[in-house]
PDB file of C-alpha atoms in Angstrom:
ATOM      1  CA  UNK A   1      -4.038   0.777  13.731  1.00 37.00           C
ATOM      2  CA  UNK A   2      -1.327  -1.138  15.975  1.00 36.00           C
ATOM      3  CA  UNK A   3       0.221   1.302  18.876  1.00 35.00           C
ATOM      4  CA  UNK A   4       3.882   1.063  20.511  1.00 37.00           C
ATOM      5  CA  UNK A   5       5.749   2.512  22.571  1.00 34.00           C
ATOM      6  CA  UNK A   6       8.062   4.239  21.718  1.00 38.00           C
ATOM      7  CA  UNK A   7      10.478   4.707  18.152  1.00 38.00           C
ATOM      8  CA  UNK A   8      13.428   2.305  19.179  1.00 38.00           C
ATOM      9  CA  UNK A   9      13.817  -1.081  17.871  1.00 42.00           C
ATOM     10  CA  UNK A  10      11.871  -0.644  15.678  1.00 44.00           C
ATOM     11  CA  UNK A  11       8.483  -0.533  17.338  1.00 45.00           C
ATOM     12  CA  UNK A  12       5.469   1.625  15.949  1.00 45.00           C
ATOM     13  CA  UNK A  13       5.748   5.595  17.730  1.00 45.00           C
ATOM     14  CA  UNK A  14       3.320   6.051  20.619  1.00 43.00           C
ATOM     15  CA  UNK A  15      -0.419   7.439  18.583  1.00 47.00           C
ATOM     16  CA  UNK A  16      -3.207   9.604  20.312  1.00 46.00           C
ATOM     17  CA  UNK A  17      -5.910   7.413  22.003  1.00 43.00           C
ATOM     18  CA  UNK A  18      -8.853   7.308  19.524  1.00 47.00           C
ATOM     19  CA  UNK A  19     -11.001   8.674  22.703  1.00 50.00           C
ATOM     20  CA  UNK A  20      -9.051  11.790  22.893  1.00 44.00           C
ATOM     21  CA  UNK A  21     -10.145  12.734  18.847  1.00 46.00           C
ATOM     22  CA  UNK A  22     -13.321  11.830  16.601  1.00 70.00           C
ATOM     23  CA  UNK A  23     -12.391   8.990  14.237  1.00 77.00           C
ATOM     24  CA  UNK A  24     -14.329  11.008  11.500  1.00 82.00           C
ATOM     25  CA  UNK A  25     -12.649  14.317  11.831  1.00 82.00           C
ATOM     26  CA  UNK A  26      -9.292  12.759  12.019  1.00 85.00           C
ATOM     27  CA  UNK A  27      -9.792  10.415   8.618  1.00 86.00           C
ATOM     28  CA  UNK A  28     -11.197  13.892   7.305  1.00 90.00           C
ATOM     29  CA  UNK A  29      -7.748  15.678   8.661  1.00 92.00           C
ATOM     30  CA  UNK A  30      -5.416  12.603   6.743  1.00 92.00           C
ATOM     31  CA  UNK A  31      -7.433  12.806   3.494  1.00 93.00           C
ATOM     32  CA  UNK A  32      -6.863  16.344   3.245  1.00 95.00           C
ATOM     33  CA  UNK A  33      -3.575  16.279   3.913  1.00 95.00           C
ATOM     34  CA  UNK A  34      -3.108  13.338   1.773  1.00 96.00           C
ATOM     35  CA  UNK A  35      -3.964  15.171  -0.811  1.00 96.00           C
ATOM     36  CA  UNK A  36      -2.364  18.638  -0.041  1.00 97.00           C
ATOM     37  CA  UNK A  37       1.205  17.172   0.203  1.00 97.00           C
ATOM     38  CA  UNK A  38      -0.080  15.136  -2.934  1.00 96.00           C
ATOM     39  CA  UNK A  39      -0.233  18.410  -5.152  1.00 96.00           C
ATOM     40  CA  UNK A  40       2.523  20.400  -2.927  1.00 96.00           C
ATOM     41  CA  UNK A  41       4.910  18.503  -1.487  1.00 96.00           C
ATOM     42  CA  UNK A  42       5.284  17.888   2.298  1.00 96.00           C
ATOM     43  CA  UNK A  43       7.743  20.534   2.876  1.00 96.00           C
ATOM     44  CA  UNK A  44       5.444  22.611   1.162  1.00 96.00           C
ATOM     45  CA  UNK A  45       1.998  21.750   3.418  1.00 96.00           C
ATOM     46  CA  UNK A  46       1.572  24.447   6.338  1.00 95.00           C
ATOM     47  CA  UNK A  47      -0.190  23.298   8.889  1.00 94.00           C
ATOM     48  CA  UNK A  48      -2.221  26.610   8.271  1.00 95.00           C
ATOM     49  CA  UNK A  49      -3.139  24.970   4.673  1.00 96.00           C
ATOM     50  CA  UNK A  50      -4.144  22.034   6.161  1.00 95.00           C
ATOM     51  CA  UNK A  51      -6.161  23.879   8.152  1.00 94.00           C
ATOM     52  CA  UNK A  52      -8.022  26.010   5.727  1.00 95.00           C
ATOM     53  CA  UNK A  53      -8.515  22.773   3.471  1.00 95.00           C
ATOM     54  CA  UNK A  54     -10.134  21.095   6.545  1.00 92.00           C
ATOM     55  CA  UNK A  55     -12.072  24.293   7.678  1.00 92.00           C
ATOM     56  CA  UNK A  56     -11.285  24.736  10.527  1.00 91.00           C
ATOM     57  CA  UNK A  57      -8.680  27.111  12.748  1.00 91.00           C
ATOM     58  CA  UNK A  58      -5.263  26.031  12.705  1.00 91.00           C
ATOM     59  CA  UNK A  59      -5.373  25.892  17.113  1.00 90.00           C
ATOM     60  CA  UNK A  60      -8.013  23.033  16.858  1.00 88.00           C
ATOM     61  CA  UNK A  61      -5.726  20.887  14.147  1.00 88.00           C
ATOM     62  CA  UNK A  62      -3.326  19.972  17.518  1.00 86.00           C
ATOM     63  CA  UNK A  63      -6.480  18.355  19.442  1.00 85.00           C
ATOM     64  CA  UNK A  64      -5.976  15.550  16.444  1.00 85.00           C
ATOM     65  CA  UNK A  65      -2.475  15.345  15.532  1.00 86.00           C
ATOM     66  CA  UNK A  66       0.696  16.815  17.404  1.00 88.00           C
ATOM     67  CA  UNK A  67       2.901  17.431  14.680  1.00 90.00           C
ATOM     68  CA  UNK A  68       2.957  17.938  10.542  1.00 93.00           C
ATOM     69  CA  UNK A  69       5.589  14.647  10.657  1.00 94.00           C
ATOM     70  CA  UNK A  70       3.076  12.736  12.921  1.00 92.00           C
ATOM     71  CA  UNK A  71       0.479  12.778   9.865  1.00 93.00           C
ATOM     72  CA  UNK A  72       3.304  12.327   7.169  1.00 96.00           C
ATOM     73  CA  UNK A  73       3.928   8.479   9.538  1.00 95.00           C
ATOM     74  CA  UNK A  74      -0.439   8.214   9.649  1.00 93.00           C
ATOM     75  CA  UNK A  75      -0.599   8.537   6.075  1.00 95.00           C
ATOM     76  CA  UNK A  76       2.519   5.850   5.702  1.00 96.00           C
ATOM     77  CA  UNK A  77       1.396   3.458   8.549  1.00 95.00           C
ATOM     78  CA  UNK A  78      -2.719   3.322   7.631  1.00 94.00           C
ATOM     79  CA  UNK A  79      -1.568   2.260   3.358  1.00 94.00           C
ATOM     80  CA  UNK A  80       0.661  -0.348   5.196  1.00 95.00           C
ATOM     81  CA  UNK A  81      -1.334  -1.875   7.711  1.00 93.00           C
ATOM     82  CA  UNK A  82      -4.171  -1.939   5.449  1.00 94.00           C
ATOM     83  CA  UNK A  83      -2.230  -4.735   3.245  1.00 94.00           C
ATOM     84  CA  UNK A  84      -1.373  -6.588   6.366  1.00 94.00           C
ATOM     85  CA  UNK A  85      -5.031  -7.718   6.368  1.00 95.00           C
ATOM     86  CA  UNK A  86      -4.639  -8.700   2.374  1.00 96.00           C
ATOM     87  CA  UNK A  87      -1.590 -11.389   3.866  1.00 96.00           C
ATOM     88  CA  UNK A  88      -4.250 -11.863   6.574  1.00 96.00           C
ATOM     89  CA  UNK A  89      -7.268 -12.615   3.846  1.00 96.00           C
ATOM     90  CA  UNK A  90      -5.241 -14.320   1.876  1.00 97.00           C
ATOM     91  CA  UNK A  91      -3.845 -16.831   4.530  1.00 95.00           C
ATOM     92  CA  UNK A  92      -6.925 -17.939   5.825  1.00 96.00           C
ATOM     93  CA  UNK A  93      -8.098 -18.994   2.368  1.00 93.00           C
ATOM     94  CA  UNK A  94      -6.416 -22.809   3.554  1.00 91.00           C
ATOM     95  CA  UNK A  95      -8.506 -24.368   0.045  1.00 93.00           C
ATOM     96  CA  UNK A  96      -6.787 -22.152  -2.769  1.00 94.00           C
ATOM     97  CA  UNK A  97      -3.910 -23.191  -4.226  1.00 92.00           C
ATOM     98  CA  UNK A  98      -0.941 -21.233  -5.310  1.00 91.00           C
ATOM     99  CA  UNK A  99      -1.946 -19.951  -8.376  1.00 93.00           C
ATOM    100  CA  UNK A 100      -5.596 -18.480  -7.293  1.00 95.00           C
ATOM    101  CA  UNK A 101      -4.023 -17.871  -3.617  1.00 95.00           C
ATOM    102  CA  UNK A 102      -1.189 -15.175  -6.577  1.00 95.00           C
ATOM    103  CA  UNK A 103      -4.301 -14.354  -8.545  1.00 96.00           C
ATOM    104  CA  UNK A 104      -6.549 -13.237  -5.019  1.00 97.00           C
ATOM    105  CA  UNK A 105      -3.463 -11.310  -4.244  1.00 97.00           C
ATOM    106  CA  UNK A 106      -3.318  -9.141  -7.314  1.00 96.00           C
ATOM    107  CA  UNK A 107      -6.970  -8.823  -7.455  1.00 96.00           C
ATOM    108  CA  UNK A 108      -7.017  -7.337  -3.782  1.00 97.00           C
ATOM    109  CA  UNK A 109      -4.158  -5.410  -4.280  1.00 97.00           C
ATOM    110  CA  UNK A 110      -5.440  -3.407  -6.989  1.00 96.00           C
ATOM    111  CA  UNK A 111      -8.445  -3.052  -4.912  1.00 95.00           C
ATOM    112  CA  UNK A 112      -6.005  -1.678  -2.313  1.00 95.00           C
ATOM    113  CA  UNK A 113      -4.428   0.979  -4.524  1.00 95.00           C
ATOM    114  CA  UNK A 114      -7.687   2.376  -5.924  1.00 94.00           C
ATOM    115  CA  UNK A 115      -8.801   2.668  -2.538  1.00 92.00           C
ATOM    116  CA  UNK A 116      -5.614   4.507  -1.463  1.00 94.00           C
ATOM    117  CA  UNK A 117      -4.286   6.109  -4.212  1.00 93.00           C
ATOM    118  CA  UNK A 118      -4.035   9.870  -3.139  1.00 94.00           C
ATOM    119  CA  UNK A 119      -1.872   8.077  -0.194  1.00 96.00           C
ATOM    120  CA  UNK A 120       0.212   5.785  -1.718  1.00 96.00           C
ATOM    121  CA  UNK A 121       1.170   8.132  -4.443  1.00 96.00           C
ATOM    122  CA  UNK A 122       2.033  10.725  -0.939  1.00 97.00           C
ATOM    123  CA  UNK A 123       4.107   7.634   0.041  1.00 97.00           C
ATOM    124  CA  UNK A 124       6.320   7.317  -3.090  1.00 95.00           C
ATOM    125  CA  UNK A 125       6.541  11.208  -3.332  1.00 95.00           C
ATOM    126  CA  UNK A 126       7.281  12.151   0.430  1.00 96.00           C
ATOM    127  CA  UNK A 127       9.283   8.464   1.181  1.00 93.00           C
ATOM    128  CA  UNK A 128      12.107  10.170   2.232  1.00 94.00           C
ATOM    129  CA  UNK A 129      10.784  13.460   4.157  1.00 96.00           C
ATOM    130  CA  UNK A 130      10.007  10.750   7.528  1.00 94.00           C
ATOM    131  CA  UNK A 131      12.937  10.264   9.985  1.00 94.00           C
ATOM    132  CA  UNK A 132      14.834   7.316  10.034  1.00 95.00           C
ATOM    133  CA  UNK A 133      13.110   6.464  13.258  1.00 95.00           C
ATOM    134  CA  UNK A 134       9.427   6.994  12.066  1.00 94.00           C
ATOM    135  CA  UNK A 135      10.311   5.187   8.963  1.00 96.00           C
ATOM    136  CA  UNK A 136      11.679   1.540  10.261  1.00 96.00           C
ATOM    137  CA  UNK A 137       8.357   0.120  11.300  1.00 96.00           C
ATOM    138  CA  UNK A 138       6.654   1.091   8.042  1.00 96.00           C
ATOM    139  CA  UNK A 139       9.587  -0.558   6.397  1.00 96.00           C
ATOM    140  CA  UNK A 140       8.962  -3.510   8.482  1.00 96.00           C
ATOM    141  CA  UNK A 141       5.324  -3.909   7.354  1.00 96.00           C
ATOM    142  CA  UNK A 142       6.920  -3.507   3.951  1.00 95.00           C
ATOM    143  CA  UNK A 143      10.035  -5.737   4.037  1.00 96.00           C
ATOM    144  CA  UNK A 144       6.967  -8.096   5.266  1.00 96.00           C
ATOM    145  CA  UNK A 145       4.645  -7.691   2.186  1.00 97.00           C
ATOM    146  CA  UNK A 146       7.369  -8.307  -0.203  1.00 96.00           C
ATOM    147  CA  UNK A 147       8.333 -11.096   1.030  1.00 97.00           C
ATOM    148  CA  UNK A 148       4.964 -12.763   1.258  1.00 97.00           C
ATOM    149  CA  UNK A 149       4.238 -12.011  -2.659  1.00 96.00           C
ATOM    150  CA  UNK A 150       7.896 -13.482  -3.166  1.00 97.00           C
ATOM    151  CA  UNK A 151       6.597 -16.838  -1.440  1.00 96.00           C
ATOM    152  CA  UNK A 152       3.564 -16.472  -3.076  1.00 95.00           C
ATOM    153  CA  UNK A 153       5.655 -16.704  -6.537  1.00 95.00           C
ATOM    154  CA  UNK A 154       7.953 -19.489  -5.085  1.00 95.00           C
ATOM    155  CA  UNK A 155       4.798 -21.329  -4.489  1.00 93.00           C
ATOM    156  CA  UNK A 156       3.948 -21.492  -7.908  1.00 93.00           C
ATOM    157  CA  UNK A 157       7.736 -22.693  -8.894  1.00 93.00           C
ATOM    158  CA  UNK A 158       7.014 -25.393  -6.970  1.00 92.00           C
ATOM    159  CA  UNK A 159       4.103 -26.429  -8.721  1.00 89.00           C
ATOM    160  CA  UNK A 160       5.848 -26.239 -12.640  1.00 89.00           C
ATOM    161  CA  UNK A 161       3.769 -23.354 -13.222  1.00 91.00           C
ATOM    162  CA  UNK A 162       6.897 -21.337 -13.065  1.00 92.00           C
ATOM    163  CA  UNK A 163       9.973 -21.525 -14.845  1.00 91.00           C
ATOM    164  CA  UNK A 164      11.970 -22.911 -11.369  1.00 91.00           C
ATOM    165  CA  UNK A 165      15.100 -21.428 -12.940  1.00 91.00           C
ATOM    166  CA  UNK A 166      13.797 -17.909 -13.048  1.00 93.00           C
ATOM    167  CA  UNK A 167      14.549 -15.627 -10.401  1.00 95.00           C
ATOM    168  CA  UNK A 168      11.340 -15.772  -8.024  1.00 95.00           C
ATOM    169  CA  UNK A 169      12.864 -12.131  -5.975  1.00 96.00           C
ATOM    170  CA  UNK A 170      12.711 -10.472  -9.793  1.00 95.00           C
ATOM    171  CA  UNK A 171       9.280 -12.072 -11.138  1.00 95.00           C
ATOM    172  CA  UNK A 172       8.107 -10.509  -7.515  1.00 95.00           C
ATOM    173  CA  UNK A 173       9.631  -6.864  -8.378  1.00 95.00           C
ATOM    174  CA  UNK A 174       8.096  -6.680 -11.565  1.00 93.00           C
ATOM    175  CA  UNK A 175       4.470  -7.717  -9.953  1.00 94.00           C
ATOM    176  CA  UNK A 176       4.785  -4.994  -7.892  1.00 94.00           C
ATOM    177  CA  UNK A 177       5.550  -2.536 -10.706  1.00 91.00           C
ATOM    178  CA  UNK A 178       3.080  -3.383 -12.381  1.00 90.00           C
ATOM    179  CA  UNK A 179       0.563  -2.504  -9.997  1.00 93.00           C
ATOM    180  CA  UNK A 180       2.327  -0.069  -7.775  1.00 92.00           C
ATOM    181  CA  UNK A 181       1.748   3.184  -9.835  1.00 91.00           C
ATOM    182  CA  UNK A 182      -1.603   2.701 -10.553  1.00 92.00           C
ATOM    183  CA  UNK A 183      -1.872   5.940  -8.968  1.00 91.00           C
ATOM    184  CA  UNK A 184      -0.076   7.785 -12.072  1.00 90.00           C
ATOM    185  CA  UNK A 185      -3.137   6.285 -14.450  1.00 90.00           C
ATOM    186  CA  UNK A 186      -5.552   5.241 -12.674  1.00 89.00           C
ATOM    187  CA  UNK A 187      -9.080   6.761 -13.689  1.00 85.00           C
ATOM    188  CA  UNK A 188     -12.671   5.651 -12.360  1.00 84.00           C
ATOM    189  CA  UNK A 189     -14.608   4.438 -14.894  1.00 81.00           C
ATOM    190  CA  UNK A 190     -17.725   2.232 -14.185  1.00 78.00           C
ATOM    191  CA  UNK A 191     -18.069   2.238 -10.623  1.00 82.00           C
ATOM    192  CA  UNK A 192     -17.006  -0.906  -8.638  1.00 84.00           C
ATOM    193  CA  UNK A 193     -17.808  -2.511 -11.715  1.00 87.00           C
ATOM    194  CA  UNK A 194     -15.322  -1.712 -13.384  1.00 88.00           C
ATOM    195  CA  UNK A 195     -12.999  -1.152 -10.492  1.00 92.00           C
ATOM    196  CA  UNK A 196     -13.225  -5.246 -10.151  1.00 93.00           C
ATOM    197  CA  UNK A 197     -12.855  -5.344 -14.345  1.00 94.00           C
ATOM    198  CA  UNK A 198      -9.870  -3.727 -13.906  1.00 95.00           C
ATOM    199  CA  UNK A 199      -8.674  -6.106 -10.891  1.00 95.00           C
ATOM    200  CA  UNK A 200      -9.095  -9.130 -12.874  1.00 95.00           C
ATOM    201  CA  UNK A 201      -7.621  -8.029 -15.830  1.00 95.00           C
ATOM    202  CA  UNK A 202      -4.219  -6.878 -13.876  1.00 95.00           C
ATOM    203  CA  UNK A 203      -4.406 -10.269 -12.653  1.00 95.00           C
ATOM    204  CA  UNK A 204      -4.694 -12.475 -15.732  1.00 95.00           C
ATOM    205  CA  UNK A 205      -2.140  -9.836 -17.042  1.00 94.00           C
ATOM    206  CA  UNK A 206       0.456 -10.881 -14.218  1.00 94.00           C
ATOM    207  CA  UNK A 207      -0.324 -14.778 -14.043  1.00 93.00           C
ATOM    208  CA  UNK A 208      -0.318 -14.688 -17.654  1.00 92.00           C
ATOM    209  CA  UNK A 209       2.657 -12.967 -18.103  1.00 90.00           C
ATOM    210  CA  UNK A 210       4.280 -15.811 -15.301  1.00 90.00           C
ATOM    211  CA  UNK A 211       2.807 -18.678 -16.762  1.00 87.00           C
ATOM    212  CA  UNK A 212       3.650 -18.047 -20.133  1.00 81.00           C
ATOM    213  CA  UNK A 213       7.305 -18.908 -19.490  1.00 65.00           C
ATOM    214  CA  UNK A 214       6.900 -22.300 -17.734  1.00 50.00           C
ATOM    215  CA  UNK A 215       4.910 -25.803 -19.159  1.00 48.00           C
ATOM    216  CA  UNK A 216       3.617 -27.444 -16.492  1.00 48.00           C
ATOM    217  CA  UNK A 217       6.737 -29.684 -16.013  1.00 49.00           C
ATOM    218  CA  UNK A 218       8.326 -26.338 -15.189  1.00 44.00           C
ATOM    219  CA  UNK A 219      10.172 -25.746 -18.388  1.00 50.00           C
ATOM    220  CA  UNK A 220      10.512 -23.106 -20.050  1.00 49.00           C
ATOM    221  CA  UNK A 221       8.631 -23.588 -23.293  1.00 42.00           C
ATOM    222  CA  UNK A 222       9.698 -24.036 -26.886  1.00 39.00           C
ATOM    223  CA  UNK A 223      10.524 -20.562 -28.484  1.00 38.00           C
TER     224      UNK A 223
END
């Protein structure tokens, strides 16, 4: 995870050195917090609740975190830093055309939603609970991701696979709308193979829908 020296100017707030804490314990605390925040709400979850969930004494929590808000920030940052890695992975595929990149994005986004479903649920539930200063760097990452998906759809329009008269921004929001709420209905089935099938299904659904409104020449097919 990236770090900064302060909260002004959209910089990432300073985070404690990994040398001062156990990465395994930190992840355990983060996962426990996501579970409690989702079930009880951020405001209604106390540090004592968190200590009890992890199975440690309350004072021991402060060896790993400085405040409950720091922990909420960590949850938000984790899921958004991971989408930065999704963008990097897609950008590295120089041999893929716009359609293949859009399909890869959909599949990676599905796996991200599955892996982080508890924390993503907390983000949408508690998006207003983080202070504006702490939220600013999260929104920078989120907006970069939205622009990235927008650019993939615009690439499809340039290739004539999506009607160029359609609003690419609306189409990108539609694609996000399909995938962003998986935490409300996803149920594990069939292990990794089942998740791969779901990722393929979602990718087929999104690309099939987007491509159905355009002919190879970039015009809408006759109705």
